[in-house]
PDB file of C-alpha atoms and ligand atoms in Angstrom:
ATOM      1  CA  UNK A   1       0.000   0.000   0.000  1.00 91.00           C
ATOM      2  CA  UNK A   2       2.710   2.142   0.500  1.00 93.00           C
ATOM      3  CA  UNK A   3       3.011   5.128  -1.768  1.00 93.00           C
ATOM      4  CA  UNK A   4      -0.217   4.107  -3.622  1.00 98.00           C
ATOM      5  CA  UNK A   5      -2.497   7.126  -4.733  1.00 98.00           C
ATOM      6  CA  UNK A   6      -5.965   6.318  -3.388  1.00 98.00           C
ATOM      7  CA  UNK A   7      -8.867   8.646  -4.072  1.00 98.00           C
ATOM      8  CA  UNK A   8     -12.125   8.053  -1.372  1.00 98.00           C
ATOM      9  CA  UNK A   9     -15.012  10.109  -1.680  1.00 98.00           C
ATOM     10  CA  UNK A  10     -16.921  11.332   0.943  1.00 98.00           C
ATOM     11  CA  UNK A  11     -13.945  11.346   2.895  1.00 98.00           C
ATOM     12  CA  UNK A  12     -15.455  13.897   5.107  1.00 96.00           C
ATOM     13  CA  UNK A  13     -17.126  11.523   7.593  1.00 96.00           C
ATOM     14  CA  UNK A  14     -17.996   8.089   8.831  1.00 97.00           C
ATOM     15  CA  UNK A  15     -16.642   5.388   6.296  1.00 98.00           C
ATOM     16  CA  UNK A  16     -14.798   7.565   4.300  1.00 98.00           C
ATOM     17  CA  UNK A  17     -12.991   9.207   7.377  1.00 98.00           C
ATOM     18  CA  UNK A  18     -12.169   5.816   8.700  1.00 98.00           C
ATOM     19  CA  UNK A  19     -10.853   4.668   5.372  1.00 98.00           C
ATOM     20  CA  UNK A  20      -8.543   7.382   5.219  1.00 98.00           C
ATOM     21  CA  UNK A  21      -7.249   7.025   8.197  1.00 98.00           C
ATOM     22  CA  UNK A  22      -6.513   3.269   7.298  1.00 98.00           C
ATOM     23  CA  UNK A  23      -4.971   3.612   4.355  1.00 98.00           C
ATOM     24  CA  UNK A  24      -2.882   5.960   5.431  1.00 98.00           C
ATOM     25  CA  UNK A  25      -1.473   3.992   8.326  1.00 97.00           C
ATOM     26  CA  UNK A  26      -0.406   2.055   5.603  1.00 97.00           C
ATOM     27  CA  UNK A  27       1.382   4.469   3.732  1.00 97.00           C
ATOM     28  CA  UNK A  28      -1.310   5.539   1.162  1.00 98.00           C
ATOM     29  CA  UNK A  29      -1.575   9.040   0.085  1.00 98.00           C
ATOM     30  CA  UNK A  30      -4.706   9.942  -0.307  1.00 98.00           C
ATOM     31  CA  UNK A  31      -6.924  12.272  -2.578  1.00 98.00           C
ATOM     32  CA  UNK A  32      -9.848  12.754  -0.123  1.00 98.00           C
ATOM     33  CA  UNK A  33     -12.859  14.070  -1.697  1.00 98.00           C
ATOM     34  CA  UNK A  34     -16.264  15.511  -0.587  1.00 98.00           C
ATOM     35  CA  UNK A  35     -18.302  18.336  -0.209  1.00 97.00           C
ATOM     36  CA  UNK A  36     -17.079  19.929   3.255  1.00 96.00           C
ATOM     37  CA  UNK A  37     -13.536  21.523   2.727  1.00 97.00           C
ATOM     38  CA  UNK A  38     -12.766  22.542   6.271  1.00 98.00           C
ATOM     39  CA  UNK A  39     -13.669  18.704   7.321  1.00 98.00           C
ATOM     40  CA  UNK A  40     -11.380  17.709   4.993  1.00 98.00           C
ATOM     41  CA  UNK A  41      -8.781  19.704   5.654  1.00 98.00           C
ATOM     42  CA  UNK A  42      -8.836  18.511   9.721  1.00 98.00           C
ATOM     43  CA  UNK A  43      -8.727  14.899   8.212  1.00 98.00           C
ATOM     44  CA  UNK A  44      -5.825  15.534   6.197  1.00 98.00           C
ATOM     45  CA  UNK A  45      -4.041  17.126   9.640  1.00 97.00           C
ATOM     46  CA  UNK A  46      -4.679  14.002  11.279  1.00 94.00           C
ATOM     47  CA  UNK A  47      -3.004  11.512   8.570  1.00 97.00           C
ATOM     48  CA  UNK A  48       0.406  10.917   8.544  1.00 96.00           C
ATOM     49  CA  UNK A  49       1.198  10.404   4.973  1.00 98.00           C
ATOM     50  CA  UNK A  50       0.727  13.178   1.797  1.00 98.00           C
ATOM     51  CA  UNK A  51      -2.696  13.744   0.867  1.00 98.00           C
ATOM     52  CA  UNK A  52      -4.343  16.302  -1.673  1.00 98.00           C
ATOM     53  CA  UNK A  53      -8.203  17.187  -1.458  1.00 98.00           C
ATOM     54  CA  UNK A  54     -10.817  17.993  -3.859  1.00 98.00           C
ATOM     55  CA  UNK A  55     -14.068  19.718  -2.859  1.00 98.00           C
ATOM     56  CA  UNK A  56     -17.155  18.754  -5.221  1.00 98.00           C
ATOM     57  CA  UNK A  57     -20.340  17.366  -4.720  1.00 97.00           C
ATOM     58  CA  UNK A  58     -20.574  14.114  -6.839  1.00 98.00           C
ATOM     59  CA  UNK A  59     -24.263  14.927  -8.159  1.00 98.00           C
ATOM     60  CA  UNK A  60     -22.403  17.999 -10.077  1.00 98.00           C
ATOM     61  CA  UNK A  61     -21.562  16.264 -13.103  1.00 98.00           C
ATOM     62  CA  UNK A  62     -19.248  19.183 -14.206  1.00 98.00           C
ATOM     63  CA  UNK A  63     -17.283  19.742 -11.008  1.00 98.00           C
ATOM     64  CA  UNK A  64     -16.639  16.104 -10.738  1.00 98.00           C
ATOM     65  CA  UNK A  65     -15.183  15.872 -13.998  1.00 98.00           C
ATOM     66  CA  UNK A  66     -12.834  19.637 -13.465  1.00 98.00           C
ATOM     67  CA  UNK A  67     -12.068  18.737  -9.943  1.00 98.00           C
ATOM     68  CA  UNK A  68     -10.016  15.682 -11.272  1.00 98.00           C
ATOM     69  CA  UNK A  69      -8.755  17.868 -14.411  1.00 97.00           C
ATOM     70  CA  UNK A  70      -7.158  19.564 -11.643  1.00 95.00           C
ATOM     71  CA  UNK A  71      -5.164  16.853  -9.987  1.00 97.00           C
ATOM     72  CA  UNK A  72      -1.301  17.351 -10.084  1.00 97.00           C
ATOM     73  CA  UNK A  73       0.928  15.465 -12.303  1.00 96.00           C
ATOM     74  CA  UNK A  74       2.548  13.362  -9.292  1.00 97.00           C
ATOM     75  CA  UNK A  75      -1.346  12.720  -8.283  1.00 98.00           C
ATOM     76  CA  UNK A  76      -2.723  11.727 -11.543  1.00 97.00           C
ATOM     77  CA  UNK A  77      -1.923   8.045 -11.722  1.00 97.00           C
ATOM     78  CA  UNK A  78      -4.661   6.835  -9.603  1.00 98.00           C
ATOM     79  CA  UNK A  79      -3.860   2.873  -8.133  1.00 98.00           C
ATOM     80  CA  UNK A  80      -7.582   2.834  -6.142  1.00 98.00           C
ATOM     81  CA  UNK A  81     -10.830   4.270  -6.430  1.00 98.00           C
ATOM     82  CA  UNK A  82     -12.889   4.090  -3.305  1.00 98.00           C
ATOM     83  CA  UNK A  83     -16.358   5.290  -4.205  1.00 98.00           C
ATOM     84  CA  UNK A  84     -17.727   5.890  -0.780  1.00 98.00           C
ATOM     85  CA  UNK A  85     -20.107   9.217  -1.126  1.00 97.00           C
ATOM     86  CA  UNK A  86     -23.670   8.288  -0.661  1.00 96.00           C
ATOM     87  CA  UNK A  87     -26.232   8.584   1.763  1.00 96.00           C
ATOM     88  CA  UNK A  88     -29.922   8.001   2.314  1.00 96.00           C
ATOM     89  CA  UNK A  89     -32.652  10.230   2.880  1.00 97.00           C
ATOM     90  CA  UNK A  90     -35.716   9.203   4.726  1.00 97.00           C
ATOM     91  CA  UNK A  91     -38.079   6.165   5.092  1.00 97.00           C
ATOM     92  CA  UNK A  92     -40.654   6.633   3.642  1.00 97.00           C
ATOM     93  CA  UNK A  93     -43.086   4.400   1.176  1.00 98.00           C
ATOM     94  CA  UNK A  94     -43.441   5.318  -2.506  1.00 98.00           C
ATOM     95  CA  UNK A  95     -46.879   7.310  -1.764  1.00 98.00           C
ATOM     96  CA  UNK A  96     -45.380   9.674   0.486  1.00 98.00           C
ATOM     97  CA  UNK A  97     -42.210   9.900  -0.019  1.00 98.00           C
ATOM     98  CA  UNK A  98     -40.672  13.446  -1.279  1.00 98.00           C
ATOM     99  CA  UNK A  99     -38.656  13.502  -4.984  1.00 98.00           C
ATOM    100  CA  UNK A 100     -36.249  15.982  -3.235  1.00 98.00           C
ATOM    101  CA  UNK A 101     -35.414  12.275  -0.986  1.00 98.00           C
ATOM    102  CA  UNK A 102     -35.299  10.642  -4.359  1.00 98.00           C
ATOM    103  CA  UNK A 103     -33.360  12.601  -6.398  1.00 98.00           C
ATOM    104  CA  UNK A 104     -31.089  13.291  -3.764  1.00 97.00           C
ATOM    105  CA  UNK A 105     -30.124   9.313  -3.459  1.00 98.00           C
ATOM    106  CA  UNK A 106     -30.494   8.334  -6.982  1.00 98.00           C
ATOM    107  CA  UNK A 107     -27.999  11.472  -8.223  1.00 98.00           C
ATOM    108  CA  UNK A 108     -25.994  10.587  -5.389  1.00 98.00           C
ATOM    109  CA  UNK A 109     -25.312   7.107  -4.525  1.00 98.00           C
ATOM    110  CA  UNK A 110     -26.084   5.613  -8.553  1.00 98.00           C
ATOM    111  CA  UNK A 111     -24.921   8.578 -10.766  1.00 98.00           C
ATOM    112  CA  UNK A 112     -22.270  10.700  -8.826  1.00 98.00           C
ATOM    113  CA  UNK A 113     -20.204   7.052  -8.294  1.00 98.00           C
ATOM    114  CA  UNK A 114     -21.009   6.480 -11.924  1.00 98.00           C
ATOM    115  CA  UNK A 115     -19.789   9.943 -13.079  1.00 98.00           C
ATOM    116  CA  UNK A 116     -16.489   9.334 -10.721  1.00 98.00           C
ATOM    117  CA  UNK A 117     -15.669   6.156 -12.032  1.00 98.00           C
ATOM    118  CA  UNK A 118     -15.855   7.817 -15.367  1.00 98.00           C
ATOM    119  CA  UNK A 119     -13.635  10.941 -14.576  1.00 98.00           C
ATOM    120  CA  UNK A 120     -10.911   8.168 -13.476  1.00 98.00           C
ATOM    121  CA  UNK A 121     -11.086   5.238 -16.013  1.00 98.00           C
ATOM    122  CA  UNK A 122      -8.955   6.929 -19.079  1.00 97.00           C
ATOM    123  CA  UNK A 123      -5.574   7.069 -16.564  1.00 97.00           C
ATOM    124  CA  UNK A 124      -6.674   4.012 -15.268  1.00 98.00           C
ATOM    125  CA  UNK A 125      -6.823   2.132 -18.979  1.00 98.00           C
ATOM    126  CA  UNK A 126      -3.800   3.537 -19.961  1.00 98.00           C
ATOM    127  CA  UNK A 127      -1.918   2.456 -17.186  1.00 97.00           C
ATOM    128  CA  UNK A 128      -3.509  -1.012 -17.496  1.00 97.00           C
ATOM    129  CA  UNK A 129      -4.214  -1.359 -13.793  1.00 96.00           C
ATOM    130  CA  UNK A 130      -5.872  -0.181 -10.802  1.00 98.00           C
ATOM    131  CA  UNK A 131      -9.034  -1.288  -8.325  1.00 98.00           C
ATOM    132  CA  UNK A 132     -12.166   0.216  -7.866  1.00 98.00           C
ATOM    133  CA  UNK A 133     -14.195  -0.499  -4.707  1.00 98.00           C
ATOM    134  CA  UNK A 134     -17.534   0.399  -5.074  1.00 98.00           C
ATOM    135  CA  UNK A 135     -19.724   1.061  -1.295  1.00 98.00           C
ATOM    136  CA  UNK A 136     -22.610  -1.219  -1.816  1.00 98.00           C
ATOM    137  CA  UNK A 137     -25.157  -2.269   0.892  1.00 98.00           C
ATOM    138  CA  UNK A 138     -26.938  -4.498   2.175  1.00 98.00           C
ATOM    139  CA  UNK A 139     -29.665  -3.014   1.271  1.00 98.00           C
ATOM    140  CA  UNK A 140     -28.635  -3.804  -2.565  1.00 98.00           C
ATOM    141  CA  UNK A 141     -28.801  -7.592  -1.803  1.00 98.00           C
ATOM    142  CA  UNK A 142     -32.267  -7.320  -0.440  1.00 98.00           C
ATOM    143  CA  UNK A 143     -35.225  -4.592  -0.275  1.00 98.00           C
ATOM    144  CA  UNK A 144     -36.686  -3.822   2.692  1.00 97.00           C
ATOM    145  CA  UNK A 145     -39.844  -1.969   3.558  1.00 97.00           C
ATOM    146  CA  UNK A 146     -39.858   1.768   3.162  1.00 97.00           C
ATOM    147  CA  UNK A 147     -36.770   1.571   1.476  1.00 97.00           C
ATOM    148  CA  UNK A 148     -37.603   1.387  -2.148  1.00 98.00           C
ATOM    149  CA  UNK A 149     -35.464   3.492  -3.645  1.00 98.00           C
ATOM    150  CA  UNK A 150     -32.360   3.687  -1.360  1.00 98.00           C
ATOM    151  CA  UNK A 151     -32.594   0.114  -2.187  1.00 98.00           C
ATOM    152  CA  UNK A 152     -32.795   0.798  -6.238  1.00 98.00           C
ATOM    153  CA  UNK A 153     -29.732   3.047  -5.828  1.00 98.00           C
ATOM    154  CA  UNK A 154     -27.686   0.431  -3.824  1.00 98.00           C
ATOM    155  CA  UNK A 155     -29.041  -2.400  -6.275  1.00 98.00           C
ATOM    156  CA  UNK A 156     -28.020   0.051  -9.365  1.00 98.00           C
ATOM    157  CA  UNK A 157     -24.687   0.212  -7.358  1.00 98.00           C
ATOM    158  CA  UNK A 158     -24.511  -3.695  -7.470  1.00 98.00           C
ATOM    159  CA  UNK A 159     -25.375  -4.043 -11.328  1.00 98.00           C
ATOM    160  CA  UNK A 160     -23.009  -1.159 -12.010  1.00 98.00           C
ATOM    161  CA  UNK A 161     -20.486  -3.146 -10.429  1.00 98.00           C
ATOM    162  CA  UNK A 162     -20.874  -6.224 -11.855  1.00 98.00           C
ATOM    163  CA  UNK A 163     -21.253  -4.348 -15.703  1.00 98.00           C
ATOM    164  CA  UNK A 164     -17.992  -2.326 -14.858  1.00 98.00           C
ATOM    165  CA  UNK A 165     -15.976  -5.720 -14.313  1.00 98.00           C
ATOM    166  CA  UNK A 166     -17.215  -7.117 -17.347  1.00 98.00           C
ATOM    167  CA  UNK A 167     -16.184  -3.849 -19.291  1.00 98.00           C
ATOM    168  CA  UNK A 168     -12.775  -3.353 -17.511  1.00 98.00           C
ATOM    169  CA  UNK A 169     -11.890  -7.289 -17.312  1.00 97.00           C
ATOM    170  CA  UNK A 170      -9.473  -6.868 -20.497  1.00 97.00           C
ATOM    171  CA  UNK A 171      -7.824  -3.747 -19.036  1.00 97.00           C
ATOM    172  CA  UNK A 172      -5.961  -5.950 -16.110  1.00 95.00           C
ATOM    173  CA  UNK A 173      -8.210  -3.061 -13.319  1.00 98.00           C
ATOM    174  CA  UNK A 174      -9.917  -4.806 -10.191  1.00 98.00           C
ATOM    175  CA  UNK A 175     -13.926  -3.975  -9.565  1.00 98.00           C
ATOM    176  CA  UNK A 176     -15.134  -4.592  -6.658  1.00 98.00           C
ATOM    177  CA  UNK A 177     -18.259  -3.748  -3.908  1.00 98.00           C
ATOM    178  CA  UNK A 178     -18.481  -4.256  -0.222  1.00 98.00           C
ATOM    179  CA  UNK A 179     -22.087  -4.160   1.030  1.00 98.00           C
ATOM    180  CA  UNK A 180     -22.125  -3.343   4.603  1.00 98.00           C
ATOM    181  CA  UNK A 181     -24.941  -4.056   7.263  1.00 98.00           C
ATOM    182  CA  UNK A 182     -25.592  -1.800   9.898  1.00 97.00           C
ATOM    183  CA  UNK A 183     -22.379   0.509  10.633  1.00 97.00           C
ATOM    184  CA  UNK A 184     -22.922   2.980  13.552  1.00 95.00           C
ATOM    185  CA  UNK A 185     -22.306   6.147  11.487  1.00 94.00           C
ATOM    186  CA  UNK A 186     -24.073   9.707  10.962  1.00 92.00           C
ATOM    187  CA  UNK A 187     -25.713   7.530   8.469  1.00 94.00           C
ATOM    188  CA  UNK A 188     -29.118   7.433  10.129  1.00 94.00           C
ATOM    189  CA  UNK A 189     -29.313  10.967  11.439  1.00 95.00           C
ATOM    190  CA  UNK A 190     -28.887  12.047   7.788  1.00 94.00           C
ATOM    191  CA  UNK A 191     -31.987   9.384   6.861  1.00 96.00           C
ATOM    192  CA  UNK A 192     -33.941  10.972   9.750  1.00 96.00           C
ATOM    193  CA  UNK A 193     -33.018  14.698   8.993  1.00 96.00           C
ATOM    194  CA  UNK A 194     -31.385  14.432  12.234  1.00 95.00           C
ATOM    195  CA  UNK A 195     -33.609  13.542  14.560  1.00 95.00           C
ATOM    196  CA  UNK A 196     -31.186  11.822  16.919  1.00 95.00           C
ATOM    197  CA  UNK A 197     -33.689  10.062  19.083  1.00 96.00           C
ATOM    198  CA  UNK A 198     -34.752   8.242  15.928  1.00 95.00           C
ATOM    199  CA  UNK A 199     -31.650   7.296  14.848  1.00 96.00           C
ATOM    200  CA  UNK A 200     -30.171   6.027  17.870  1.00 95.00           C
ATOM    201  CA  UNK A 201     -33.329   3.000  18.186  1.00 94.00           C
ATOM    202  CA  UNK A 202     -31.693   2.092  14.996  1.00 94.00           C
ATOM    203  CA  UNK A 203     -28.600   1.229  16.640  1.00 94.00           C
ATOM    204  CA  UNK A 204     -30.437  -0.029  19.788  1.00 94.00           C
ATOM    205  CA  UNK A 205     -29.437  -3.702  21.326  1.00 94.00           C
ATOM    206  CA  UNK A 206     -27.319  -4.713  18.908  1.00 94.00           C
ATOM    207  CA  UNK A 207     -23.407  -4.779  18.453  1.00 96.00           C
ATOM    208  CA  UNK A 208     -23.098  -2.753  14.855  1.00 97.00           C
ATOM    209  CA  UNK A 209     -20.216  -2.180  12.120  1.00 98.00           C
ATOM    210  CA  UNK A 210     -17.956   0.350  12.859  1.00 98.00           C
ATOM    211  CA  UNK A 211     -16.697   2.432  10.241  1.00 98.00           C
ATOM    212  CA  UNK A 212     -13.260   0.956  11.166  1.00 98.00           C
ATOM    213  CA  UNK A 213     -14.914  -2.375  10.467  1.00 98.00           C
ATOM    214  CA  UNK A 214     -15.729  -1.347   6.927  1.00 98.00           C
ATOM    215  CA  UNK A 215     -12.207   0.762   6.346  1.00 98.00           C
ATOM    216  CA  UNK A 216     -10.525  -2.964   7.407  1.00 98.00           C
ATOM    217  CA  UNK A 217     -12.751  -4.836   4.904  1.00 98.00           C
ATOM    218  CA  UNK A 218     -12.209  -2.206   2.005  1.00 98.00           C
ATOM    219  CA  UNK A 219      -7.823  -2.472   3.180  1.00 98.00           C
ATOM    220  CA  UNK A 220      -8.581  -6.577   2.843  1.00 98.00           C
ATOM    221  CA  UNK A 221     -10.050  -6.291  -0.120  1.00 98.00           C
ATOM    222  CA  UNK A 222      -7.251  -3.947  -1.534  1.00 98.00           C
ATOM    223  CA  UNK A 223      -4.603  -5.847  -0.116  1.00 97.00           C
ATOM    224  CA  UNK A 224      -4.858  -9.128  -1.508  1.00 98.00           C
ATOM    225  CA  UNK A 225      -2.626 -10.702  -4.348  1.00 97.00           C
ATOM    226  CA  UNK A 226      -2.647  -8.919  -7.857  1.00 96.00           C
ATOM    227  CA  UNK A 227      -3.756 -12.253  -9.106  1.00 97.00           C
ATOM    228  CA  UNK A 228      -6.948 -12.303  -6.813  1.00 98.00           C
ATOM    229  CA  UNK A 229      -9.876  -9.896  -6.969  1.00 98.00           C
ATOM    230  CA  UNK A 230     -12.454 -10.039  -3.742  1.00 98.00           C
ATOM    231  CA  UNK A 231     -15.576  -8.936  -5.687  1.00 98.00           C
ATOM    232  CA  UNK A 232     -18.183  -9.208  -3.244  1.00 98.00           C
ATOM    233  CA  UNK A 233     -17.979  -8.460   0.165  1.00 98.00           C
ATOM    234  CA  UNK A 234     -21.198  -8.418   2.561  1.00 98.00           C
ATOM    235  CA  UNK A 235     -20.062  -7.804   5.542  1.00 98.00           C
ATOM    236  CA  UNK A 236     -22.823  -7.571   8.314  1.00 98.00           C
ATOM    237  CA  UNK A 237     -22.609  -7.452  12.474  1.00 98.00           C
ATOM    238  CA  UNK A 238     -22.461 -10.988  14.236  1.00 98.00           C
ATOM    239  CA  UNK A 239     -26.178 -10.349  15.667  1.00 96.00           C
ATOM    240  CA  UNK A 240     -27.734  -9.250  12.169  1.00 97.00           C
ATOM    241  CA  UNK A 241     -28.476 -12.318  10.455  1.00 97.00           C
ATOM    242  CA  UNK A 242     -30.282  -9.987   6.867  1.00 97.00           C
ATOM    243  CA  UNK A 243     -31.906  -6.971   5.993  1.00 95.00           C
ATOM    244  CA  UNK A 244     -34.580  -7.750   8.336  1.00 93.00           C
ATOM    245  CA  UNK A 245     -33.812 -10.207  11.153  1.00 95.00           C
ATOM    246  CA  UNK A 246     -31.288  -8.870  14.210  1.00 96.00           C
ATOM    247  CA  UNK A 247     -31.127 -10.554  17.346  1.00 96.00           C
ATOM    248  CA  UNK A 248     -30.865  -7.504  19.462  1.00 95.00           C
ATOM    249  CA  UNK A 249     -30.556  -7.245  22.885  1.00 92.00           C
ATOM    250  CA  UNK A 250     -33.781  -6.587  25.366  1.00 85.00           C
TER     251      UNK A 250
HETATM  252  C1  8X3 B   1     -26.916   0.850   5.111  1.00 85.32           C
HETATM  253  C2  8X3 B   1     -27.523  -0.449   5.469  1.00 85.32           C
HETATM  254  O1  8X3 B   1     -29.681  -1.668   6.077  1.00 85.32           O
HETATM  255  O2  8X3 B   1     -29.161   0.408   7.277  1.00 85.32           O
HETATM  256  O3  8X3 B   1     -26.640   0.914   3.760  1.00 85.32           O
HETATM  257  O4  8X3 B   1     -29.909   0.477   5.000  1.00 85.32           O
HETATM  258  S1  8X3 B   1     -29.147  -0.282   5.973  1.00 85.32           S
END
């Protein structure tokens, strides 16, 4: 890992933060992406290899696509892609819930990944290598109620994988997705337009990912022989058996 350029979006928090702070322990150095400069900025204080960030919002198409035109020469030959950006907003079934929720996933977590990928694949060809690790969920192995479309977006994230590895599998690059359970993030007080009390029951009684757990899955998965490519990782807590059964705690 040492010396390898990794790029992670939505560095500025949770999964992203943690991954950082992984790969970096490991001698990565990092372009950390995301919308929130100054959060960025303490990140990069706190990691103890070279790291460059880029401030965009992956739904703008166009400021994806300058922010890499940007990059440096010495930061232009990407090794790893870690598409992490994404979030969901609300709960909500189909009748009620808002487009604003909608678009905001959808342009998100299915088209700003796809639009990354695409700033980052011509380098990536020409060199002839280089991994991308796509954040599923599992919530795109299985829908669950109120979920509908944060499920289509992490589903659309699945397929997109699985049509990028096809596409790439002459070009010698690794594609890959990790689909994570339950990780104890900001993730639901974003969902719940942070209402905390709501999002803490979420969490309630049982043992859940830490973002550490997911930056040390995504580091596994990166860290493996040139000759092996982890595809698919679902990785879920011990007490969460699916989408819809946990044995928590009374
Ligand atoms: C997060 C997993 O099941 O909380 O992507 O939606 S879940």
């Amino acid at each position: 890992m040492k010396n390898k350029i990794v790029v992670i979006t939505g560095a500025s928090s949770g999964i992203g933060w943690a991954t950082a702070e992984s790969f970096s322990k490991h001698g990565a150095k990092l372009i950390l992406c995301g919308r929130r400069k100054e959060k960025l900025k303490e990140l990069s204080l706190n990691l103890s290899t070279q790291s460059h960030i880029l401030t965009f919002d992956v739904r703008d198409r166009k400021a994806v696509f300058d922010a890499f035109e940007t990059l440096p020469d010495e930061w232009k030959n990407v090794d790893i892609l870690i598409n992490n950006a994404g979030n969901a907003h609300g709960l909500d079934p189909v009748q009620t819930a808002t487009l604003d929720d909608w678009d905001a996933m959808i342009d998100g977590n299915v088209k700003g990944l796809m639009y990354v990928t695409k700033a980052l694949l011509p380098k990536m060809i020409k060199n002839q290598k280089g991994h991308i690790v796509n954040l599923g969920s599992i919530a795109g192995k299985e829908v669950y109620p109120n979920g509908s479309v944060y499920c289509s977006s992490k589903f659309a994230v699945d397929a997109f994988t699985q049509g990028l590895r096809i596409d790439l599998n002459k070009d010698g690059i690794k594609v890959s997705a990790i689909h994570p359970g339950l990780v104890h993030t900001e993730f639901s007080e974003v969902r719940f337009k942070g209402n905390q009390e709501r999002a803490a029951k979420v969490y309630e009684g049982i043992e859940a990912l830490t973002a550490k757990d997911v930056a040390d899955g995504i580091l596994y998965m990166t860290q493996v022989p040139k000759h092996v490519n982890v595809a698919d990782l679902v990785l879920l807590p011990t007490r969460q058996a699916n989408a819809y059964i946990s044995n928590r705690k009374k």
